[in-house]
Short mmCIF file of C-alpha atoms in Angstrom, two decimals:
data_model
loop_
_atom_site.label_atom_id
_atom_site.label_comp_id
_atom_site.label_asym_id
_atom_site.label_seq_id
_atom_site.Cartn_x
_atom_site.Cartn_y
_atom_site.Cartn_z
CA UNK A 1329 111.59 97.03 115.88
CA UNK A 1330 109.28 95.16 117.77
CA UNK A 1331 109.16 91.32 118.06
CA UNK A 1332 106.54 89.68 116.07
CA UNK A 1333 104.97 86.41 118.28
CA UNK A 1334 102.08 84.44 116.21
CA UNK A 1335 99.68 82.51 117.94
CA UNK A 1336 101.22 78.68 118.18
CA UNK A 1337 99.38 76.03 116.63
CA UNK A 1338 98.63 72.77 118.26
CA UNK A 1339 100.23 70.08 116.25
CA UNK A 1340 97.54 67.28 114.62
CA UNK A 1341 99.70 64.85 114.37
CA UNK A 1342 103.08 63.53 116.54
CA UNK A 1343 104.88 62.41 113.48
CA UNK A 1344 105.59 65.79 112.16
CA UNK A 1345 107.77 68.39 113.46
CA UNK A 1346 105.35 72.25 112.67
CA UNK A 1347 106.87 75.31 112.72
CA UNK A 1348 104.84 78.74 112.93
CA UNK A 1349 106.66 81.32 110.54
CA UNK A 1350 105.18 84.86 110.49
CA UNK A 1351 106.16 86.63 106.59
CA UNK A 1352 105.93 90.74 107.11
CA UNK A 1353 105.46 92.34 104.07
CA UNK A 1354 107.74 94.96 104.26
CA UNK A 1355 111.28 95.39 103.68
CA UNK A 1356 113.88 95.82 106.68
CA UNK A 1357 116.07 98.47 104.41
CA UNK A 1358 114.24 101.83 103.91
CA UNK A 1359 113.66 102.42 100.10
CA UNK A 1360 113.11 98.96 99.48
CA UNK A 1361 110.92 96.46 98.40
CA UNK A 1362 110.60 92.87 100.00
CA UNK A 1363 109.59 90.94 102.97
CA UNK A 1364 110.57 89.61 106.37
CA UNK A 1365 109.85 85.96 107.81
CA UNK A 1366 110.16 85.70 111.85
CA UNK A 1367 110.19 81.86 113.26
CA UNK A 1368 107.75 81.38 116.49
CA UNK A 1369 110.09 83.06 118.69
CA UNK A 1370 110.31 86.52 117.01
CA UNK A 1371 113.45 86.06 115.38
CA UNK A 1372 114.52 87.01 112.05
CA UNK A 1373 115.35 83.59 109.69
CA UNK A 1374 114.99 84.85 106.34
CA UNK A 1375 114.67 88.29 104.13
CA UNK A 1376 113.98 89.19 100.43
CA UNK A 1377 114.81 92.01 99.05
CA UNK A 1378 115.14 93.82 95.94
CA UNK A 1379 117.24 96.28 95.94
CA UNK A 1380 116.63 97.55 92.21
CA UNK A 1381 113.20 99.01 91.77
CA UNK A 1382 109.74 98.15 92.40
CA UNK A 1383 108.99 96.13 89.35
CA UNK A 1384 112.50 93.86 89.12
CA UNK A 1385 112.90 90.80 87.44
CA UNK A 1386 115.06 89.76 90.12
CA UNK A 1387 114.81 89.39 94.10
CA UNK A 1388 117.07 87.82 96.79
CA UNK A 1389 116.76 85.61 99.49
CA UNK A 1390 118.85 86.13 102.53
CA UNK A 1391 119.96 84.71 105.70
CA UNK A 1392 119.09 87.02 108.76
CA UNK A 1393 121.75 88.36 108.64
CA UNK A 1394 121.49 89.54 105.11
CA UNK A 1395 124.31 87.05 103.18
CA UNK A 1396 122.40 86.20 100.20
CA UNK A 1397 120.95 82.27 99.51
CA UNK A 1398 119.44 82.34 96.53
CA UNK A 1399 118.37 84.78 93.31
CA UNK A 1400 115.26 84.38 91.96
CA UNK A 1401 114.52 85.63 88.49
CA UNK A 1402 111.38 85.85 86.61
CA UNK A 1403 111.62 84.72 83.03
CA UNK A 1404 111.13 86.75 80.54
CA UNK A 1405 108.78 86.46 77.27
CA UNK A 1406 106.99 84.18 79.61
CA UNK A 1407 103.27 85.01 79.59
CA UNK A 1408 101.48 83.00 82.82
CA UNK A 1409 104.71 83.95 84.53
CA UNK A 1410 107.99 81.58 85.77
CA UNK A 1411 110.49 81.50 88.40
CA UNK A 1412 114.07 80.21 88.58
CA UNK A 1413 116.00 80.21 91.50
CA UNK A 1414 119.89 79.94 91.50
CA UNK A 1415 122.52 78.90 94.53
CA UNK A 1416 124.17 82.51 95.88
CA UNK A 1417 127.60 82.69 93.98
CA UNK A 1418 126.48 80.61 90.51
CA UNK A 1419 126.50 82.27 87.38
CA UNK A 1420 122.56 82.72 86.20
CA UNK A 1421 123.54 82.59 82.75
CA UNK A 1422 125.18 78.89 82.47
CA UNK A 1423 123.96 76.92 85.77
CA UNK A 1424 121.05 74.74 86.08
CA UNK A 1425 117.99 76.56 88.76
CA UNK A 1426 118.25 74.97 92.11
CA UNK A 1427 114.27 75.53 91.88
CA UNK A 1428 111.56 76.47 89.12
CA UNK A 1429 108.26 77.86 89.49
CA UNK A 1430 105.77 78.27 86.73
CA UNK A 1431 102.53 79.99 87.59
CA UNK A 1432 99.38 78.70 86.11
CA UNK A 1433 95.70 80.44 86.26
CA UNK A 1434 92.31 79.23 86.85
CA UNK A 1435 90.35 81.76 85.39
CA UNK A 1436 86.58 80.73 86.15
CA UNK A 1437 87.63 79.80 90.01
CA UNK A 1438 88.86 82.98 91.03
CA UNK A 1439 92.80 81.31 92.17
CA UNK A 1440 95.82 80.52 90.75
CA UNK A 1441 98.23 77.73 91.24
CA UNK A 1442 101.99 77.40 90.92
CA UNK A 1443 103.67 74.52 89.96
CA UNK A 1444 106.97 73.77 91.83
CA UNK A 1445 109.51 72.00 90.89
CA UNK A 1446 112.49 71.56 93.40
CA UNK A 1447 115.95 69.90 93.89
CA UNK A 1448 116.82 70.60 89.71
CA UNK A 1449 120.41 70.99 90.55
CA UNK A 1450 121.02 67.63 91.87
CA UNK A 1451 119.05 65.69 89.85
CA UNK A 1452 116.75 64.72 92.23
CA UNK A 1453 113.45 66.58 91.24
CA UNK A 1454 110.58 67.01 93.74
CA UNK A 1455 107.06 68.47 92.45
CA UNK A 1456 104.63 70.46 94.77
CA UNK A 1457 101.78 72.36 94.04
CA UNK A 1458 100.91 75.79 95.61
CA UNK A 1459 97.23 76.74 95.36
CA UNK A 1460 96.65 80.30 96.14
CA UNK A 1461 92.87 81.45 96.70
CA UNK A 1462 93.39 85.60 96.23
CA UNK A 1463 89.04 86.04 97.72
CA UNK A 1464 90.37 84.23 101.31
CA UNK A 1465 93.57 85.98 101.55
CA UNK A 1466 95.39 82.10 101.56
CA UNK A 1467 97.27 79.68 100.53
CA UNK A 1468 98.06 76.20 100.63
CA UNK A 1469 101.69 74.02 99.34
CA UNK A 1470 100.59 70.56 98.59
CA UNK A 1471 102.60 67.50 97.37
CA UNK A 1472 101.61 65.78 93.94
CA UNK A 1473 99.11 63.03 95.45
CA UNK A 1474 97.92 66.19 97.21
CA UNK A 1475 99.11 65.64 100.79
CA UNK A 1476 99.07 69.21 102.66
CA UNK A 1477 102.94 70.23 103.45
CA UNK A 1478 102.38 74.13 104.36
CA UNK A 1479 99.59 76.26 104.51
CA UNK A 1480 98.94 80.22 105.57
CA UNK A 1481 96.34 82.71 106.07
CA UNK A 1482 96.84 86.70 105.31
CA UNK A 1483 95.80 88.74 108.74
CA UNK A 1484 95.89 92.60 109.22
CA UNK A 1485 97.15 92.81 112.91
CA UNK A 1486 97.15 96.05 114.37
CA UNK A 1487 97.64 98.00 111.04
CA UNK A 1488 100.29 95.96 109.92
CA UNK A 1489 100.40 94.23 106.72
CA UNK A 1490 101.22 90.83 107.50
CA UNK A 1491 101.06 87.07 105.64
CA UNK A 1492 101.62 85.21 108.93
CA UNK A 1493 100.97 81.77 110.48
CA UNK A 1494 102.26 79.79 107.71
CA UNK A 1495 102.62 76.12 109.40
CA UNK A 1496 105.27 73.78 108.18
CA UNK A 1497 104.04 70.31 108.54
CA UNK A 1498 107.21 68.68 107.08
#
C-alpha cells in the first residue's frame, strides 16, 4: 500500500508543538470495517477496527502494529448516542471508562456536537467539546472556554475516501 503524505501546515504559533495526522476510512484487514490514521511521514500510528459486523456496538483502537489500546462501546438504551472507552485488558463490565463521549444534536443548525469527557479513570476529568458540521465535511475539538485543540477537514483525493489533515495544536 502506498504511503499517504498530507500537505504540512505552517504552525501559527511557536508555543505549540502541530502534528498533521491523515485518518483513511477504510480498514487495513479485508472484510472489515474501520479506519487508518498515518502521522506526516506516512506511517501507520493508530487503527480501529471492528472485527464483528458492520453495525457493532463495539470497536478497537490499536497500535500500528495491531495490539489493542482501548475498546470503545456504545451504550445501549441510549437515544442521542454515548461512548465509553476502556484500558485494553480491563473488564468492561466492573471498571470505570478511561473516556466518555455523549453525542448531542442541534437540530435547526444542521451539526452535532459531542461532549467529551476524558481522564475518568484517574480521577482527573478533562472536558472538550467536538463540534462536527456534517454540510462542510469538518470538524473541530475545542476545550470548555472554547480554545481550538484539533481541527480537520474531509477531502476526496484521488478517489480515495479520506478524513485527513487533522492538526493537533496541543
Amino acid at each position: 500500500m502506498a504511503k499517504v503524505h498530507p500537505q504540512v501546515l505552517v504552525a501559527s504559533s511557536t508555543s505549540f508543538k502541530q502534528e498533521v495526522f491523515t485518518i483513511w476510512m477504510k480498514s487495513l484487514i479485508f472484510g472489515s470495517n474501520g479506519c487508518t490514521v498515518f502521522d506526516s511521514n506516512g506511517q501507520i500510528v493508530y487503527r480501529v477496527d471492528n472485527y464483528n459486523h458492520k453495525y457493532s456496538d463495539e470497536v478497537h483502537l490499536m497500535d500500528r502494529v495491531g495490539k489493542v489500546l482501548f475498546t470503545i462501546v456504545k451504550e445501549r438504551f441510549k437515544f442521542w448516542g454515548s461512548w465509553k472507552g476502556y484500558r485494553c485488558g480491563t473488564d468492561l463490565n466492573k471498571e470505570m471508562p478511561v473516556f466518555q463521549v455523549r453525542r448531542t444534536f442541534g437540530i435547526l443548525r444542521g451539526d452535532s456536537v459531542c461532549e467529551v469527557d476524558v481522564g475518568l479513570d484517574k480521577n482527573q476529568r478533562q472536558q472538550y467539546r467536538m463540534e462536527i458540521w456534517t454540510r462542510k465535511s469538518s470538524c473541530k475539538i475545542v476545550e470548555p472556554l472554547g480554545e481550538l485543540v484539533a481541527e480537520g477537514v474531509s477531502s476526496k483525493q484521488r478517489g480515495l475516501d479520506i478524513m485527513g489533515y487533522w492538526q493537533w495544536l496541543k
